[in-house]
Short mmCIF file of C-alpha atoms in Angstrom, two decimals:
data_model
loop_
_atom_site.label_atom_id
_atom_site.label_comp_id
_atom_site.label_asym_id
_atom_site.label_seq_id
_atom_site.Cartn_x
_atom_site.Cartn_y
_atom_site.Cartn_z
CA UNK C 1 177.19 -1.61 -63.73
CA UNK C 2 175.11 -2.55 -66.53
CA UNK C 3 171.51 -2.09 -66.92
CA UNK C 4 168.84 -5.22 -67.89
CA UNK C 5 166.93 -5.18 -70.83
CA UNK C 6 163.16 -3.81 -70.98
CA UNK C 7 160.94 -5.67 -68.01
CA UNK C 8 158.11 -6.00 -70.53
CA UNK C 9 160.21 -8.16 -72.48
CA UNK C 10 161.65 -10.72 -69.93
CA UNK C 11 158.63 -12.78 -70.75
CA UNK C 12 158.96 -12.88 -74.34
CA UNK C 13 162.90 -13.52 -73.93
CA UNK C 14 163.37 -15.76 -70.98
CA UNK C 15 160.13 -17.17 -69.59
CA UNK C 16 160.44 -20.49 -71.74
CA UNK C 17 164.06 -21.22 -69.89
CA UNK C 18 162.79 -19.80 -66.38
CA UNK C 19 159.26 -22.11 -66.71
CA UNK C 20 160.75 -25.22 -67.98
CA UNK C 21 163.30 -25.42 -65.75
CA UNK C 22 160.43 -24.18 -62.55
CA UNK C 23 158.51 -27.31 -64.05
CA UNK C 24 161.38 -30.09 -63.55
CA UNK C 25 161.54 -28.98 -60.24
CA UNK C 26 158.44 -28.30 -58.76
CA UNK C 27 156.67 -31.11 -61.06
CA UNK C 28 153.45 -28.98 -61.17
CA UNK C 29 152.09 -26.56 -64.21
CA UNK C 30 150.54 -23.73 -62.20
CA UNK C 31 153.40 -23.90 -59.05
CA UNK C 32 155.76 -23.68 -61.90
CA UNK C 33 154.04 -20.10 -63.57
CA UNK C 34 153.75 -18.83 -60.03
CA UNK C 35 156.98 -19.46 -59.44
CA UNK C 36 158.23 -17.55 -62.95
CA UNK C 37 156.25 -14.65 -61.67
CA UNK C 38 157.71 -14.29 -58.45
CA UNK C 39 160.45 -14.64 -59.78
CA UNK C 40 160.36 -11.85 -62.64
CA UNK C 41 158.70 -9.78 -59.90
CA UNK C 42 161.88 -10.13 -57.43
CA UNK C 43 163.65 -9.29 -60.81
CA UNK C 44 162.07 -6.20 -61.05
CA UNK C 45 162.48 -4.96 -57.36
CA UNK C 46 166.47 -6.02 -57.76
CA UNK C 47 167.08 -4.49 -60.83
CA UNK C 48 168.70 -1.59 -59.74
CA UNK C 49 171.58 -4.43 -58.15
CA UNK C 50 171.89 -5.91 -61.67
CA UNK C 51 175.90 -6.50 -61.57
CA UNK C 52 176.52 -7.70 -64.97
CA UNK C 53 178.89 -10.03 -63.90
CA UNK C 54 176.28 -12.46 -65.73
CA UNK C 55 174.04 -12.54 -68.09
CA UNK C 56 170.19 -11.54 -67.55
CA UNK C 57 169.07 -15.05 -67.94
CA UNK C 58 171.67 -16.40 -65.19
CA UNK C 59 170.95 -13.75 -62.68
CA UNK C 60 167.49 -14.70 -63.47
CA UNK C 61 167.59 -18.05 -62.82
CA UNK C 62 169.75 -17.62 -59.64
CA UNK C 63 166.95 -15.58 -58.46
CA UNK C 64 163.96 -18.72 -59.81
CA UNK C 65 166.75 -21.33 -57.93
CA UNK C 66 166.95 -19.25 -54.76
CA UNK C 67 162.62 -18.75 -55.03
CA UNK C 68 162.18 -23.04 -55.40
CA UNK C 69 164.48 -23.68 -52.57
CA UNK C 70 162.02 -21.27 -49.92
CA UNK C 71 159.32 -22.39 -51.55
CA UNK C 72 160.56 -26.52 -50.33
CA UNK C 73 161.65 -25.40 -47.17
CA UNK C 74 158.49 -23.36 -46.40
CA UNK C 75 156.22 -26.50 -47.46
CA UNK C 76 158.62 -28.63 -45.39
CA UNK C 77 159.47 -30.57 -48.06
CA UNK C 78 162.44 -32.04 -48.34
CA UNK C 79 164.35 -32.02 -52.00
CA UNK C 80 165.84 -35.40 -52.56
CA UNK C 81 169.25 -35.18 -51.85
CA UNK C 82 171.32 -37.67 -51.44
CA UNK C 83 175.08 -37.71 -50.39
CA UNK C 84 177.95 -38.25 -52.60
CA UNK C 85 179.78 -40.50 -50.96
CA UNK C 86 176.85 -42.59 -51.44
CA UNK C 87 176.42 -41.96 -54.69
CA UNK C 88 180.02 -42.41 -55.88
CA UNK C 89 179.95 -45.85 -54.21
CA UNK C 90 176.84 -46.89 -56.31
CA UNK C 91 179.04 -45.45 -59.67
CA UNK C 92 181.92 -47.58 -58.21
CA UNK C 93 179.81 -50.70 -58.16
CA UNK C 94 179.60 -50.61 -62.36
CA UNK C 95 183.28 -51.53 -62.45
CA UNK C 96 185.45 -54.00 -60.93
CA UNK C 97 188.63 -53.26 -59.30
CA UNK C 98 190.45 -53.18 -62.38
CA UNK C 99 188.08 -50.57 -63.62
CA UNK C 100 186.01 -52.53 -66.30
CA UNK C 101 182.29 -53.01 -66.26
CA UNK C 102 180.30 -55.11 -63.79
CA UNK C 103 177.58 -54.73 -64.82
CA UNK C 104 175.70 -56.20 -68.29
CA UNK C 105 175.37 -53.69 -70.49
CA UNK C 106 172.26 -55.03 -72.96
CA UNK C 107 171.40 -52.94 -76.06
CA UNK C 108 168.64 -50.66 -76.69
CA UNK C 109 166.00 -51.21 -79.38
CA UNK C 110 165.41 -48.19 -81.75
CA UNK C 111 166.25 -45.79 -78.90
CA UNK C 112 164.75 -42.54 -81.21
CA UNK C 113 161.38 -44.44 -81.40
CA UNK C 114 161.35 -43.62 -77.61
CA UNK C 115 161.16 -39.79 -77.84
CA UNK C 116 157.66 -39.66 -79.84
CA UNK C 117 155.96 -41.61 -76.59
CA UNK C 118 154.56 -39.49 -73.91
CA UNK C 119 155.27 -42.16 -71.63
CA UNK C 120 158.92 -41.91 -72.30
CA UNK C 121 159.28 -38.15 -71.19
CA UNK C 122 157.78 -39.44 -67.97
CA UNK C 123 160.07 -41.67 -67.25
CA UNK C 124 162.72 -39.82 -67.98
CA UNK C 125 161.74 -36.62 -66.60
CA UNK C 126 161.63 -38.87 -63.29
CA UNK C 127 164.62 -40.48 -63.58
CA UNK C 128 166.10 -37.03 -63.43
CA UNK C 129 164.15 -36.18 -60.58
CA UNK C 130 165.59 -39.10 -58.92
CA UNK C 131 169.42 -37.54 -59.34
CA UNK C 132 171.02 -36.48 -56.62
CA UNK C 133 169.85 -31.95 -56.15
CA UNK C 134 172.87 -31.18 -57.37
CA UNK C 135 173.29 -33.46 -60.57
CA UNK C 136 169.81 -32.85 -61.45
CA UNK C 137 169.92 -29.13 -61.34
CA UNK C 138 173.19 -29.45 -63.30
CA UNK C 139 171.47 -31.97 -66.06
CA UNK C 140 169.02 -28.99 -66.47
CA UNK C 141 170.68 -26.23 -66.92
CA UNK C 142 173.56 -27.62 -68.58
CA UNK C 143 170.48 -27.83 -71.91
CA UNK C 144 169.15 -24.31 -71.19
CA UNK C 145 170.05 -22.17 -74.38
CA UNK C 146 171.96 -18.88 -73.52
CA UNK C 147 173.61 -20.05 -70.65
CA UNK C 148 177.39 -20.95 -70.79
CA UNK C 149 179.50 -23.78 -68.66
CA UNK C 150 180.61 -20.19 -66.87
CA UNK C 151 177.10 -19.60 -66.01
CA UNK C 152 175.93 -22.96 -64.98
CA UNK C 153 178.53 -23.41 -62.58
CA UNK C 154 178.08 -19.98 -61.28
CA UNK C 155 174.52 -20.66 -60.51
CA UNK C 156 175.64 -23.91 -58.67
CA UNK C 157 178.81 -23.16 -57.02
CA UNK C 158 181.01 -25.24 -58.82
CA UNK C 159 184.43 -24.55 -58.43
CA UNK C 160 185.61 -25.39 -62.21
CA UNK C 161 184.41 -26.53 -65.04
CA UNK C 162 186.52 -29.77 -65.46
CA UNK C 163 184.51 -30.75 -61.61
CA UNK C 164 181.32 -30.15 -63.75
CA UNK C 165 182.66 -32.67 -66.44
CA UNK C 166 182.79 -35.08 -63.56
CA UNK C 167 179.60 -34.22 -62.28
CA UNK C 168 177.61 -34.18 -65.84
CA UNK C 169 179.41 -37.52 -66.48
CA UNK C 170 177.92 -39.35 -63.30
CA UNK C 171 174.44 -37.90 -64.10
CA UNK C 172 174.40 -39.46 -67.35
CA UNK C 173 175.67 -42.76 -66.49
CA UNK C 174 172.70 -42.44 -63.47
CA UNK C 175 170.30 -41.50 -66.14
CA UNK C 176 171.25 -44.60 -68.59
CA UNK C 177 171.16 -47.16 -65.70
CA UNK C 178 167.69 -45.32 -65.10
CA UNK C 179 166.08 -46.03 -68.36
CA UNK C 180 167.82 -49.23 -68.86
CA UNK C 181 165.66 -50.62 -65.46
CA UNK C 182 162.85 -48.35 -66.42
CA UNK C 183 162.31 -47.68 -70.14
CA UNK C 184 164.22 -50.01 -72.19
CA UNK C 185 164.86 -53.31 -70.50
CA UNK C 186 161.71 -52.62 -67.89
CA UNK C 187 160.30 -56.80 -69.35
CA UNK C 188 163.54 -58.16 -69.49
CA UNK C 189 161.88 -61.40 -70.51
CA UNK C 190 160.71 -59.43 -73.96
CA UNK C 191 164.43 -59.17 -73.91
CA UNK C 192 165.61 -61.98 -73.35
CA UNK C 193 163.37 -63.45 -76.30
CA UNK C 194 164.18 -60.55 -78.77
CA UNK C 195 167.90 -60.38 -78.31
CA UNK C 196 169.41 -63.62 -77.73
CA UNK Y 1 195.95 -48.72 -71.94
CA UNK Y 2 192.68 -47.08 -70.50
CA UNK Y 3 190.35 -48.93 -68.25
CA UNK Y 4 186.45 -49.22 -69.34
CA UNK Y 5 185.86 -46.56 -66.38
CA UNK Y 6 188.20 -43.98 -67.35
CA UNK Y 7 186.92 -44.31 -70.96
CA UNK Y 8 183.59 -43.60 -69.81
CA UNK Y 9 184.77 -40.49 -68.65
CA UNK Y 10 185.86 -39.99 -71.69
CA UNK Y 11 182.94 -40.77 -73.63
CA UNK Y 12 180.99 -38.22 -71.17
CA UNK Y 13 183.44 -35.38 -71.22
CA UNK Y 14 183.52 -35.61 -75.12
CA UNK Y 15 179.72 -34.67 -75.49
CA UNK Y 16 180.82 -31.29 -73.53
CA UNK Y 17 184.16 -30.55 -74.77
CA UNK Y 18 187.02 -31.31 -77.88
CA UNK Y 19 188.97 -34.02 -76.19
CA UNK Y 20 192.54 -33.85 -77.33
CA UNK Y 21 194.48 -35.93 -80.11
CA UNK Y 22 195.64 -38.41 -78.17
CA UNK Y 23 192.30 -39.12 -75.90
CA UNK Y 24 190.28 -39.30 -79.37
CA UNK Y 25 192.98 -41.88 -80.26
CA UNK Y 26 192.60 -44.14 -76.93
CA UNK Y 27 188.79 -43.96 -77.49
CA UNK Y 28 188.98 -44.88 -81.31
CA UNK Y 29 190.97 -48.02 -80.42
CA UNK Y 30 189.00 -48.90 -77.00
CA UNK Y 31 185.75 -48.60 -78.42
CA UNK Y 32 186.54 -51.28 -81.64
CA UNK Y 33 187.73 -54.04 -79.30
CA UNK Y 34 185.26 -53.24 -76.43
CA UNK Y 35 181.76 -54.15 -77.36
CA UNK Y 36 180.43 -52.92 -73.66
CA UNK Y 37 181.70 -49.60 -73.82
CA UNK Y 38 180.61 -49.15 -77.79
CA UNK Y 39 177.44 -49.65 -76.38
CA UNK Y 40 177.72 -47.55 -73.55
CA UNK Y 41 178.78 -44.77 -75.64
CA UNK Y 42 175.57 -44.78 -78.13
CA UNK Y 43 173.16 -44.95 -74.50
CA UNK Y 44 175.41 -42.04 -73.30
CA UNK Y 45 174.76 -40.33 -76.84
CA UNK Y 46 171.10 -41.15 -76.59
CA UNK Y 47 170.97 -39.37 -73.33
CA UNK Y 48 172.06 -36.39 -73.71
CA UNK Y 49 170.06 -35.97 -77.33
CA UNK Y 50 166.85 -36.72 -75.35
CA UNK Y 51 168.49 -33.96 -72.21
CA UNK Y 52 168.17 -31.75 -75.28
CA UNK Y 53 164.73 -32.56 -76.56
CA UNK Y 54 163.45 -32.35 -73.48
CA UNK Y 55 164.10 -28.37 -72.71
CA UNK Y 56 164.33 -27.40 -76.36
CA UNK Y 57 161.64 -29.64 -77.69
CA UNK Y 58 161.06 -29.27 -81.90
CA UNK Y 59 157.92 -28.15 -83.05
CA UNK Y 60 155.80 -31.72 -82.52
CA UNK Y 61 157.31 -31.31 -79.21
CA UNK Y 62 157.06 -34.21 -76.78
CA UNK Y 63 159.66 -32.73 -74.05
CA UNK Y 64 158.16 -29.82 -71.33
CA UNK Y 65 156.36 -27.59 -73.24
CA UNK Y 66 157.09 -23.64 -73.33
CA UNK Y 67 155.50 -21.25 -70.63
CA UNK Y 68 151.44 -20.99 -71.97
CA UNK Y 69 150.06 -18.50 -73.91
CA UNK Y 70 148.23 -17.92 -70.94
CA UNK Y 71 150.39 -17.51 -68.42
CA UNK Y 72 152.90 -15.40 -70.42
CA UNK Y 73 149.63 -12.93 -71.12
CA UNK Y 74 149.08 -13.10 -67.41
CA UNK Y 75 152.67 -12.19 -66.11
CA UNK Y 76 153.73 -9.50 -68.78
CA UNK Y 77 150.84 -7.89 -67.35
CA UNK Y 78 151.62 -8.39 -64.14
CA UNK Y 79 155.23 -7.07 -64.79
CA UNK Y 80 153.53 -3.81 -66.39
CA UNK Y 81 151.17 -3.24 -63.66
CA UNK Y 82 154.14 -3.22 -61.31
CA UNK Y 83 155.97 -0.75 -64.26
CA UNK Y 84 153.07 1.47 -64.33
CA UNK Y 85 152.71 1.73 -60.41
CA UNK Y 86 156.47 2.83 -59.83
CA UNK Y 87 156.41 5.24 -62.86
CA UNK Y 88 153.28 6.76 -60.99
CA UNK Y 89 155.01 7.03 -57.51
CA UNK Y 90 157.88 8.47 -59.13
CA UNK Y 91 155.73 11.20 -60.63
#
């Protein structure tokens, strides 16, 4: 058994991780801090169960994932999920049989330019909403500092971490067709007169 | 020789993890006579930088933002309420 650090300092030390990644999810500033207090609350009621088979910021999170998920299936609203089968089929349909690209693959203009427009972050903060649960949640925490591979695919129940290689690998070819369509080719006619 | 599909995995896998000598080799070659997947692999680049920027955002931050002043004054408080009160019951 080990013991968790001082309750008056979870804040301070992981309620940046714990709100951002409340925020992807819910999509909503306040239901996002409620949620980080609830969560941090639960936290304090369980402490005594603290394994330390993880680290305080996974066993946190588990706790913020497992608090989201009521909170959806109390509001009867369903998460977007939608099956991999599905979803492999659509990844499928990027290559030919032989296994090279279907699909045009045109070239973004002055990508970093992107990341100092609001609008941007939008888009792609909804692209990744658009993922599949699973890859989305992955996407997330896979960027959350502190948190190994180990953790990450504790928190979602992946079996190993070469399966999470696959799975990061399909969310980021989602999220480049994403804002391809969306962001960078979105007036393809601008395109068409820029690039060729 | 590699297909454009398997080097994509590829690509991917080498933003998480050292890929070995001879998969660093197969990309190095595929990637100068494949236009399609050189571009691929700068979008794939792209995305995961902005994955980054958006949860650790730099100081002019333009990804989510950090839990508010507010709100973090609002729940350590909360959390010390709920210290003080057990404290209490346990005296």
């Amino acid at each position: 058994m080990s013991a968790v650090s001082d309750p008056s300092t979870w804040v301070a030390q992981h309620g940046d991780a714990l709100f951002r990644y409340a925020l992807m999810k819910m999509r909503d500033e306040s239901q996002a801090e409620d949620m980080v207090q609830e969560t941090f609350l639960a936290a304090l009621k369980a402490r005594e169960n603290f394994s330390g088979n993880s680290s305080e910021k996974t066993w946190l999170i588990g706790i913020l994932k497992h608090k989201i998920i009521d909170h959806f299936r109390k509001h009867k609203r369903e998460q977007s999920s939608d099956d991999i089968e599905s979803l492999t089929e659509q990844l499928d349909q990027q290559f030919d049989r032989t296994g090279h690209w279907s699909i045009p693959m045109r070239t973004w203009q002055e990508p970093e330019q992107a990341h100092e427009d609001k609008e941007f972050w939008k888009v792609f903060s909804a692209c990744i909403a658009h993922l599949p649960e699973h890859l989305a949640d992955l996407f997330i925490l896979r960027e959350i500092k502190g948190l190994s591979s180990e953790d990450v695919c504790k928190l979602l129940d992946i079996s190993t971490t070469n399966n999470m290689w696959v799975m990061l690998s399909r969310a980021r070819m989602r999220l480049r067709g994403c804002l391809d369509a969306r962001w960078f080719n979105r007036d393809s006619n601008k395109q068409n007169r820029g690039e060729r | 020789m590699l297909s454009c599909k398997e080097i994509g995995e590829l690509l991917s896998q080498g933003l998480d993890r050292k890929l070995s000598f001879t998969d660093r080799l197969r990309v190095r070659f595929h990637l100068i006579i494949c236009k399609t997947c050189s571009c691929y692999d700068k979008q794939l680049q792209f995305v995961a930088r902005s994955a980054r920027r958006l949860m650790q955002p730099d100081k002019d931050n333009q990804g989510i933002p950090p839990l508010s002043d507010k709100a973090s004054t609002r729940i350590t408080d909360t959390i010390k309420q709920q210290l003080d009160k057990a404290e209490n019951k346990k005296e």
